[in-house]
Tab-separated table of C-alpha atoms and ligand atoms in Angstrom:
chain	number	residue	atom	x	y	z
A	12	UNK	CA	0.000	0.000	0.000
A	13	UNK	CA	1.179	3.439	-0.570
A	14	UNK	CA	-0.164	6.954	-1.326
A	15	UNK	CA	0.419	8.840	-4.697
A	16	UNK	CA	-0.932	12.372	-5.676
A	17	UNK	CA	-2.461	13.329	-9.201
A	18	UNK	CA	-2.523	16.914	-10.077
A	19	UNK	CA	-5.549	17.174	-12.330
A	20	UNK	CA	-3.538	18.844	-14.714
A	21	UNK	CA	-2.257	15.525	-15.305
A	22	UNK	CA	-5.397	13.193	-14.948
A	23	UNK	CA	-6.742	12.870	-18.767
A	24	UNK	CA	-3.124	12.802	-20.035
A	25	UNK	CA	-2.084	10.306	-17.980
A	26	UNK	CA	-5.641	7.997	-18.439
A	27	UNK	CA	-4.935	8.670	-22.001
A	28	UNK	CA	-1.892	6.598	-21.568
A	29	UNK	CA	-3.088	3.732	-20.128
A	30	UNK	CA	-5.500	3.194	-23.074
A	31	UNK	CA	-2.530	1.491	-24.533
A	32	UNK	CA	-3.051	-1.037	-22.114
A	33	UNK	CA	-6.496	-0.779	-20.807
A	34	UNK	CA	-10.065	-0.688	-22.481
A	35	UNK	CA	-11.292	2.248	-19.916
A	36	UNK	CA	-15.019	2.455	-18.061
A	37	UNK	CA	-15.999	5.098	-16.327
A	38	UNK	CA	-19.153	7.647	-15.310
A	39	UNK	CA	-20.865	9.381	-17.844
A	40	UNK	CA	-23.744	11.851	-18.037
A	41	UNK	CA	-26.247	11.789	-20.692
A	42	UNK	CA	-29.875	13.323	-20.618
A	43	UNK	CA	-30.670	10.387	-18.234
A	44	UNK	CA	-28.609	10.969	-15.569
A	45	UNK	CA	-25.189	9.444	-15.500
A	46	UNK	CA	-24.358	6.006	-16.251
A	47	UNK	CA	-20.615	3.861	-15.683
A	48	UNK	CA	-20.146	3.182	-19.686
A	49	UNK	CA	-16.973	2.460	-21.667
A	50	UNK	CA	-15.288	5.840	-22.293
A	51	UNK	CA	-14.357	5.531	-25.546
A	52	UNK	CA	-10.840	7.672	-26.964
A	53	UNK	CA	-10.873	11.470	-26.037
A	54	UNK	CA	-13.677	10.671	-23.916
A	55	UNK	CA	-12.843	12.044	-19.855
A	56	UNK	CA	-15.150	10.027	-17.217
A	57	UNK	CA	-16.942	12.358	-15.283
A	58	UNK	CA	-15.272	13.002	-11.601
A	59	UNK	CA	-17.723	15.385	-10.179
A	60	UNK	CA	-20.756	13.100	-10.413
A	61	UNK	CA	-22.995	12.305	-6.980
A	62	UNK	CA	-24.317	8.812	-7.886
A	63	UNK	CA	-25.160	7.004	-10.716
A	64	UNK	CA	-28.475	5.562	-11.784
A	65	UNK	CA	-26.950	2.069	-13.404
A	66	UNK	CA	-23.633	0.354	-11.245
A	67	UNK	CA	-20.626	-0.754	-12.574
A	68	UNK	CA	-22.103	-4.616	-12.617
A	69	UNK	CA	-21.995	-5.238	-16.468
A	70	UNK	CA	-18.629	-4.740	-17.024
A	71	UNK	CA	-18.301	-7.920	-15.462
A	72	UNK	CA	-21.514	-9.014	-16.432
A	73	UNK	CA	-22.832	-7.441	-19.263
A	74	UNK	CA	-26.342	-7.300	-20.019
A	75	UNK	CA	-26.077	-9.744	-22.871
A	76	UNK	CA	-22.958	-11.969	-23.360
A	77	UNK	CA	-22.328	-14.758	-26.018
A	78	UNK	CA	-21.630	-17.217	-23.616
A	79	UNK	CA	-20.936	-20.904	-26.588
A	80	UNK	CA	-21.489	-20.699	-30.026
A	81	UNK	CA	-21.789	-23.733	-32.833
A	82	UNK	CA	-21.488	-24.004	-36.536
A	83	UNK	CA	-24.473	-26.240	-37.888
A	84	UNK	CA	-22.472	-25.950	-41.197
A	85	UNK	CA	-21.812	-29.612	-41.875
A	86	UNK	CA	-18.906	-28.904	-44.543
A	87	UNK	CA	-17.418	-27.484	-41.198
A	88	UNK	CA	-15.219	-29.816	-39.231
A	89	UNK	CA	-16.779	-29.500	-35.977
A	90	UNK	CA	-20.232	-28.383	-36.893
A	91	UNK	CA	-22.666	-28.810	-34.132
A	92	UNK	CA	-20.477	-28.950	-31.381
A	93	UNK	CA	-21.010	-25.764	-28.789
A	94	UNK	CA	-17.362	-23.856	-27.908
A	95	UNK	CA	-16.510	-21.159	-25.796
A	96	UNK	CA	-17.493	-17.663	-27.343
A	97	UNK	CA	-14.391	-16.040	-28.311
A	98	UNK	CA	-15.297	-12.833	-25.569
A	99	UNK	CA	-12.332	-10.780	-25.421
A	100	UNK	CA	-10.488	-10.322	-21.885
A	101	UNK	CA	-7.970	-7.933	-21.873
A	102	UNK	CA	-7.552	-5.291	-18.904
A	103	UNK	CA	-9.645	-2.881	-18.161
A	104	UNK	CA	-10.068	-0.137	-15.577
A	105	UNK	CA	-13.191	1.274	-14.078
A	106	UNK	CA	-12.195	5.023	-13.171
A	107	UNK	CA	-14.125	6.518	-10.581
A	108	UNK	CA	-16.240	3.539	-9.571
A	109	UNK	CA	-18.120	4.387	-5.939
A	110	UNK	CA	-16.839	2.056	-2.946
A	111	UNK	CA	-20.205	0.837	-2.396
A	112	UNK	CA	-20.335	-0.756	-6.110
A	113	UNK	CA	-16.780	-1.979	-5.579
A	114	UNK	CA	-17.604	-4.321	-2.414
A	115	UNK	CA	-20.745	-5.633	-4.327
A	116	UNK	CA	-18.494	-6.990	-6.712
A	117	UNK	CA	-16.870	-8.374	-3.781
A	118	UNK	CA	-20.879	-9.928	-2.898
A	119	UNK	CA	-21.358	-11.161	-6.349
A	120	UNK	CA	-18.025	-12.670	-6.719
A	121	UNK	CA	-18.962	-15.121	-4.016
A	122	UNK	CA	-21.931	-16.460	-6.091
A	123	UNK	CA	-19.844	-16.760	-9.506
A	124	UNK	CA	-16.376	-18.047	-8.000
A	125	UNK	CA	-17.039	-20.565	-5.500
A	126	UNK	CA	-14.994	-23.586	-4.508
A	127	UNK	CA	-17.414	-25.868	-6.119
A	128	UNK	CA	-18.299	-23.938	-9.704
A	129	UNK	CA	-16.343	-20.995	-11.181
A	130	UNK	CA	-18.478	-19.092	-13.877
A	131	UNK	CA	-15.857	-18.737	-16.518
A	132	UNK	CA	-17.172	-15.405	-17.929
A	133	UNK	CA	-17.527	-13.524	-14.939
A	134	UNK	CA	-13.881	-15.034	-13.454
A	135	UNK	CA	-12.092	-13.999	-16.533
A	136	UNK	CA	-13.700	-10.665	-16.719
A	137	UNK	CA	-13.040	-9.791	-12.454
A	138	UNK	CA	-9.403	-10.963	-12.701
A	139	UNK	CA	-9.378	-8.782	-16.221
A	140	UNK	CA	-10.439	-5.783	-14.159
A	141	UNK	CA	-8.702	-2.464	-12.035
A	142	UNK	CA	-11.301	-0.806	-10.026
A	143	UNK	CA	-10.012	3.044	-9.228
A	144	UNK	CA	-12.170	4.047	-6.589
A	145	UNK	CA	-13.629	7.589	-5.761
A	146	UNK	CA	-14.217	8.350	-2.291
A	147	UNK	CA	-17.906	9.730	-1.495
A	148	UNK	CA	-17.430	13.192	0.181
A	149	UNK	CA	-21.225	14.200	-0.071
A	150	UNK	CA	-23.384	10.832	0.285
A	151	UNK	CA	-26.468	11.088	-0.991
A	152	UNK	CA	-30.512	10.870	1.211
A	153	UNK	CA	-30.722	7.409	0.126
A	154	UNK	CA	-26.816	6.302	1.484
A	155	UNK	CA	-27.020	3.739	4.051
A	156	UNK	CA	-23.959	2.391	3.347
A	157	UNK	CA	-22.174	2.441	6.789
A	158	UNK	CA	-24.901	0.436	8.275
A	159	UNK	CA	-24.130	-2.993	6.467
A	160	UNK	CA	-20.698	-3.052	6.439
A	161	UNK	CA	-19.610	-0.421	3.918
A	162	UNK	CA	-19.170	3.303	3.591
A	163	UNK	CA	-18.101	6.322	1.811
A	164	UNK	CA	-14.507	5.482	1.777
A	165	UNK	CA	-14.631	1.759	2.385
A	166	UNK	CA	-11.451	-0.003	0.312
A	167	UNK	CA	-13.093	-3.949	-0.033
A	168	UNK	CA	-13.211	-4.684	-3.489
A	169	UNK	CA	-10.922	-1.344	-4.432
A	170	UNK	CA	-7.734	-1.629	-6.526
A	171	UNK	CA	-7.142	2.146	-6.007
A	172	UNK	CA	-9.391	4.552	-3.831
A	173	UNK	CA	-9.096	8.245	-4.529
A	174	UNK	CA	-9.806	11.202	-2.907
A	175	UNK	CA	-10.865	14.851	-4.733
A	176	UNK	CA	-8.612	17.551	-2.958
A	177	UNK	CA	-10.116	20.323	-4.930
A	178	UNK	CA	-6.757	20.646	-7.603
A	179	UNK	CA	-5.235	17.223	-7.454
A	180	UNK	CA	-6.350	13.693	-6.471
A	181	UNK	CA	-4.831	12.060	-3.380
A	182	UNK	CA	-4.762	7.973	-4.952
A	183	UNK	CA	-4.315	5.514	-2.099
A	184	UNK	CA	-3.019	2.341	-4.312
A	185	UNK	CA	-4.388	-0.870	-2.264
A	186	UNK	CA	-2.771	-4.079	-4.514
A	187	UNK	CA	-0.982	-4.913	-7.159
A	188	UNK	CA	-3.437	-4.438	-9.983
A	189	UNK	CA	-3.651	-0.828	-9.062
A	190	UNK	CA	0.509	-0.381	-8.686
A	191	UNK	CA	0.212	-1.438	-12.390
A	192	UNK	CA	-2.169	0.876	-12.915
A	193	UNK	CA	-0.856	3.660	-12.097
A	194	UNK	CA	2.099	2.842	-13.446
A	195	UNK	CA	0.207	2.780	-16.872
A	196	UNK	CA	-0.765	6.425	-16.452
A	197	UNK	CA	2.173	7.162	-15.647
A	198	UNK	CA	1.173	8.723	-11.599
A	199	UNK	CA	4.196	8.110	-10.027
A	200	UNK	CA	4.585	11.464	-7.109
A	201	UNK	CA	4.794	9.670	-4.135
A	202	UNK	CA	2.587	11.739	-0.735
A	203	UNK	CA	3.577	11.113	2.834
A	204	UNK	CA	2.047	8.077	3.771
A	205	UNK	CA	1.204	8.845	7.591
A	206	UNK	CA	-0.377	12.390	6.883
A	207	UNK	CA	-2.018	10.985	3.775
A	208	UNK	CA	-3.570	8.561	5.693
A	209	UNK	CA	-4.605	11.006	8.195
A	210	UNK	CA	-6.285	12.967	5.807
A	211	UNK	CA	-8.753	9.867	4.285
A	212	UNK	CA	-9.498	9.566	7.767
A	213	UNK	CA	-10.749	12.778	8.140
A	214	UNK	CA	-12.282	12.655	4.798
A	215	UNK	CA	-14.205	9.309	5.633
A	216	UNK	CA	-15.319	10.457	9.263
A	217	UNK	CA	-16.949	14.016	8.078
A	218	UNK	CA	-18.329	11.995	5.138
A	219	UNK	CA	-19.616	8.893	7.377
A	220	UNK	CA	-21.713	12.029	9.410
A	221	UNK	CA	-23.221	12.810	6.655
A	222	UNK	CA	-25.275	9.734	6.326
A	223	UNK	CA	-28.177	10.143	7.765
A	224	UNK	CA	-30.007	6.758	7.089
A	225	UNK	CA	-29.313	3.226	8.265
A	226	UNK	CA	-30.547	-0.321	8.768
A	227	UNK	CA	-30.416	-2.391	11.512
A	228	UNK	CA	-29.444	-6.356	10.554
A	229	UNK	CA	-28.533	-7.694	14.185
A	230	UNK	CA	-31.442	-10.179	14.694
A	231	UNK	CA	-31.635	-11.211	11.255
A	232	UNK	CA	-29.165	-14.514	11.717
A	233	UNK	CA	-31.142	-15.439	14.451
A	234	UNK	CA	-34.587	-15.584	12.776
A	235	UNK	CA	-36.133	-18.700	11.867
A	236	UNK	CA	-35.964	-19.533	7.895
A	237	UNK	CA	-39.754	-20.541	7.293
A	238	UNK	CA	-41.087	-18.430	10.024
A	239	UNK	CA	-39.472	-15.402	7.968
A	240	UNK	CA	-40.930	-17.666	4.851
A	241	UNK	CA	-44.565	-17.329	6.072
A	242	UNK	CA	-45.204	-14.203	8.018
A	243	UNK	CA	-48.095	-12.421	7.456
A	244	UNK	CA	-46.210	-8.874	6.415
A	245	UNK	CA	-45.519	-10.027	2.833
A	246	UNK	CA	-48.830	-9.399	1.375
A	247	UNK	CA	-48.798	-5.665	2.637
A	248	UNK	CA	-45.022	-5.205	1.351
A	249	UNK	CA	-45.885	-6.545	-2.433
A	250	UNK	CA	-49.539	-4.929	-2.566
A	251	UNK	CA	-47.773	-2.031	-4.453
A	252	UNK	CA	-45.514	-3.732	-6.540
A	253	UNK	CA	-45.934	-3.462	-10.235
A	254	UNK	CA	-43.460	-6.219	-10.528
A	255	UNK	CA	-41.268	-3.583	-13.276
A	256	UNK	CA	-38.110	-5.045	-11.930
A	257	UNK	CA	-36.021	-1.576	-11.682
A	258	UNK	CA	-34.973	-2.283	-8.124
A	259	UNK	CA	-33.042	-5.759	-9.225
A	260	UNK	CA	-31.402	-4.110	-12.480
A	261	UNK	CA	-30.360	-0.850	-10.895
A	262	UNK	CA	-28.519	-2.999	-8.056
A	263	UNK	CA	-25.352	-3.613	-8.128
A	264	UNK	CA	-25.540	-7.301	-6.394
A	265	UNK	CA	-28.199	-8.636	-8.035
A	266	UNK	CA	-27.155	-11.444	-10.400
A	267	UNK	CA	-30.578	-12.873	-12.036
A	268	UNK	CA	-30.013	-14.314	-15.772
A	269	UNK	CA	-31.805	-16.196	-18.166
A	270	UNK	CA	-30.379	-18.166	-21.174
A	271	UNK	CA	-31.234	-17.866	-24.597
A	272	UNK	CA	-30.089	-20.106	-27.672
A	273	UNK	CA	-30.735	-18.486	-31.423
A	274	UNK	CA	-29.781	-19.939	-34.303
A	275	UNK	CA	-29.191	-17.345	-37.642
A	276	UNK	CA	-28.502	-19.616	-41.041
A	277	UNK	CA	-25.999	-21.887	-40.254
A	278	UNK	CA	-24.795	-20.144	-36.865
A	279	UNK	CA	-26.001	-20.765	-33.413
A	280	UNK	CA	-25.313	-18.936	-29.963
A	281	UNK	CA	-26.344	-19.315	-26.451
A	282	UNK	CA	-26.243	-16.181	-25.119
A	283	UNK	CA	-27.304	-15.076	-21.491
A	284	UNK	CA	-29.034	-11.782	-20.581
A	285	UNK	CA	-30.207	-9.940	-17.309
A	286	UNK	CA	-33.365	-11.001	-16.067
A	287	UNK	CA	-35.198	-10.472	-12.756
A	288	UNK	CA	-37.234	-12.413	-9.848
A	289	UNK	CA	-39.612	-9.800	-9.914
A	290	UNK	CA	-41.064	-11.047	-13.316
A	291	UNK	CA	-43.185	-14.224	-13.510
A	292	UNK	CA	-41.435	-15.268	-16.426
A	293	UNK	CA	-37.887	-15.725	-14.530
A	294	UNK	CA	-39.274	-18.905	-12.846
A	295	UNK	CA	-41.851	-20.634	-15.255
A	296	UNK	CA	-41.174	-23.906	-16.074
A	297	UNK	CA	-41.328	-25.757	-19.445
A	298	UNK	CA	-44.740	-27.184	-17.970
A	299	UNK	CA	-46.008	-24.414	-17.453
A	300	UNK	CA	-45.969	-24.622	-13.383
A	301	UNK	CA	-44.448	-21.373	-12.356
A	302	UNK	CA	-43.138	-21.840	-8.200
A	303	UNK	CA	-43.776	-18.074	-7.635
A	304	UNK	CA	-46.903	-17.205	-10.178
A	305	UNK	CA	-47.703	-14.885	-7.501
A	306	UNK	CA	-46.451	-11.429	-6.965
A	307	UNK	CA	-46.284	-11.702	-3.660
A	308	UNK	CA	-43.473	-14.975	-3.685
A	309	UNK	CA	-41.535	-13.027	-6.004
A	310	UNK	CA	-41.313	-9.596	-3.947
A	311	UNK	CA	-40.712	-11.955	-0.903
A	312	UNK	CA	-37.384	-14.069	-2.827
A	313	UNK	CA	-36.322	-10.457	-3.435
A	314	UNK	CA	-35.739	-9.361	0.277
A	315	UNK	CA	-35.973	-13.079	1.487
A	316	UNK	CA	-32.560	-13.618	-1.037
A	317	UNK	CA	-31.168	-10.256	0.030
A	318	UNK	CA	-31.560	-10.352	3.964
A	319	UNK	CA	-31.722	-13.968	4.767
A	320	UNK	CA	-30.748	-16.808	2.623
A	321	UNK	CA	-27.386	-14.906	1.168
A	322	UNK	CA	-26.886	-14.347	5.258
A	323	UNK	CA	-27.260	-17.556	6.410
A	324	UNK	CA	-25.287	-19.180	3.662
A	325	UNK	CA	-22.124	-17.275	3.710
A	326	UNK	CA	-22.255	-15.350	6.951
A	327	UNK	CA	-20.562	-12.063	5.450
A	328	UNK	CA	-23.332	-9.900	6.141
A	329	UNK	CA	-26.609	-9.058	3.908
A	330	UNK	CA	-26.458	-9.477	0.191
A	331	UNK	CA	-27.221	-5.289	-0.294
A	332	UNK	CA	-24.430	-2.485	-0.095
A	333	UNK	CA	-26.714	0.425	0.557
A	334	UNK	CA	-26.651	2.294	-2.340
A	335	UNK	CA	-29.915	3.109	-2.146
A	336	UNK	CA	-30.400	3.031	-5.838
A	337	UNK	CA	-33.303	0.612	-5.538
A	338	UNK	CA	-34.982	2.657	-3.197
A	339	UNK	CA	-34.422	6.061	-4.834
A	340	UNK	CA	-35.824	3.932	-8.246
A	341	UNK	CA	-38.992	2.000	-7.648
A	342	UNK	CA	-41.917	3.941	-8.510
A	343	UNK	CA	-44.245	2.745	-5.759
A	344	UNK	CA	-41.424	3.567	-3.096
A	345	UNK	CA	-41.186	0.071	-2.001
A	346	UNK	CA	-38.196	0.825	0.908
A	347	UNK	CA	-35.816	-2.524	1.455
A	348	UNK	CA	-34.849	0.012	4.865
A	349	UNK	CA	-38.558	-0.518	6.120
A	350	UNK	CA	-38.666	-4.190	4.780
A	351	UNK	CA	-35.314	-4.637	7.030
A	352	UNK	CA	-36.620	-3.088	9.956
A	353	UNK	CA	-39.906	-5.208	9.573
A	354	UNK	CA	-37.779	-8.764	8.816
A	355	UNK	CA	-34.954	-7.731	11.819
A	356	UNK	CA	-37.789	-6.960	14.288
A	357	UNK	CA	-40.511	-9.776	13.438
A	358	UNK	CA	-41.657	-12.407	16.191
A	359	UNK	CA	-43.996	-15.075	14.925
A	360	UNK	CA	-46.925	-15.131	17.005
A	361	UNK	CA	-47.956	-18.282	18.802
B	419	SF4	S1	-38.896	-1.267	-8.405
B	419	SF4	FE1	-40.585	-1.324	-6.913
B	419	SF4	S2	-42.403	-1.741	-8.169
B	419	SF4	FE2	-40.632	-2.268	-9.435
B	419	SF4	S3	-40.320	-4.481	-9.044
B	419	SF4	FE3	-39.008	-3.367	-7.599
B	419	SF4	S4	-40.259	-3.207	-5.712
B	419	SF4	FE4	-41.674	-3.711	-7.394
B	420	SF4	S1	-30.675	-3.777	-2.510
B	420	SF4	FE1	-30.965	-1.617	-3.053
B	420	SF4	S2	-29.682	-0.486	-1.604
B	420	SF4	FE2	-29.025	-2.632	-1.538
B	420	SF4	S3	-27.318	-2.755	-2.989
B	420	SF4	FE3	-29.197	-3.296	-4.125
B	420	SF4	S4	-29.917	-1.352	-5.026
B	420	SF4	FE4	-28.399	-0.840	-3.443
């Protein structure tokens, strides 16, 4: 570990550089708000930015990947037979990623790179990947981030975590990937590492005041599965719902795909895309018997995934980083905070 500074004279010169190495990511602003997209040559990501409305997720997991493909040419050698699509891993950096979305990575890495399954495609894109944090100095209403185990200046998941001192960057370079990095761009002006610590400190105390809303997650561990499973507070949480699945694509945990196979002429591809729990779609069968037809077992898998079964499986906390996106997003202001508070507090009545 060790503490560089980056006059911002020297920022898009020196990101410039590293596109010789690195296919870059970073936040954007279009009519829609701002959005983490590929920042493609000249383009400088935007550092001032609060939040974003989409996370960094699909750089790892993009939307829609080519996951095999298959000739059905029979003149071709090996027609029929499904390889590996030919998805391109080089490095890439994610400039001014939020800590929050970095330590869901962290969340979602334990469901695609276990010690019994590795998904190839996400694997080969994390290890591919330098995330260059941005310290939060002004957390947004919807920030509850310090409450389950993150924060405004919180390093899991971080390659690099940064901090805006007004006419230069103080960079705080946290492994190897980021050393490399920065050595791609060039930053090299080593900062006192005692008083630059000292100073994030400061930074992440008077920015960890600022956050004004929390959860509480104590009691959830000790809760009964199926009593959680079948209390009576589900059918007043979904009765809103419109089932539009915002919340699950705007969060930067949630994992949900579906696979596809499509077959153009003589070429076929199995591709997968995003999908959600929230649509009754996600879990029909071939038969037609769908195990949550109802809206009201699909808003419940939502916050039952989120704040029990991802708890009791891996014991490293809730399955939700606090962004707040999915709060600040759903039009019927469904609130996971309240749905906590209601789960964390519930005693099943004799
Ligand atoms: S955003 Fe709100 S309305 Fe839409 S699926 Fe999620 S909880 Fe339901
Ligand atoms: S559940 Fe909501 S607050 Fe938690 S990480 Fe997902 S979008 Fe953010």
């Amino acid at each position: 570990m060790k503490f560089i500074t980056i006059d911002k004279k020297d920022w898009a010169k020196g990101i410039d550089k590293s596109r010789r190495t690195y296919q870059l990511f970073g936040p954007v602003k279009d009519e829609n708000g701002c959005k983490i997209k590929e920042l493609d040559t000249g383009l400088v990501p935007d550092m001032d930015y609060h939040e974003s409305v989409m996370s960094a997720k699909s750089v790892l997991f993009p939307q829609s990947e080519t996951l095999l493909t298959a000739s059905l040419n029979e003149s071709v050698e090996d027609h029929h037979i499904m390889k590996r699509a030919e998805n391109a891993y080089t490095p890439r950096a994610v400039l001014g990623i939020r800590p929050y979305d970095a330590k869901a990575i962290l969340l979602v890495k334990m469901n695609f790179d276990t010690k019994d399954y590795r998904d190839p495609y996400w694997c080969d894109a994390y290890e591919a990947t330098t995330l260059v944090g941005l310290g939060i100095t002004r957390p947004g209403p919807f920030d509850f981030s310090t409450s389950v185990g993150c924060g405004p200046f919180c390093e899991d998941g971080l390659d690099i975590l940064m901090a805006d001192l007004d006419d230069h960057y103080l960079a705080k370079v946290l492994t190897p990937k980021g050393e490399a990095y920065a050595v791609a761009c060039g930053f090299d002006a080593a900062a006192d590492d005692k008083e630059s610590q000292a100073l994030f400190d400061i930074l992440r105390k008077e920015a960890e005041k600022n956050i004004a809303s929390s959860v509480e997650t104590d009691k959830l561990k000790e809760k009964v599965l199926l009593d959680l499973h079948e209390a009576p507070f589900w059918d007043e949480v979904a009765f809103s719902c419109i089932n539009c699945g915002t919340c699950t694509y705007v969060c930067p945990t949630c994992w949900c795909f579906d696979i596809q196979d499509e077959t153009k002429q003589k070429e076929s591809s199995r591709f997968r895309n995003w999908d959600t729990c929230m649509s009754p779609l996600f879990t029909r069968h071939a038969t037609g018997h769908n195990p949550r037809g109802v809206k009201v077992q699909r808003v419940r898998q939502r916050f039952m995934h989120k704040l029990k079964y991802f708890l009791d499986k891996y014991d490293q906390g809730i399955m939700c980083v606090g962004c707040g996106r999915c709060v600040k997003s759903c039009p019927v202001n469904i609130d996971i905070r309240e749905v906590c508070q209601t789960m964390n507090t519930y005693e099943k009545k004799d």
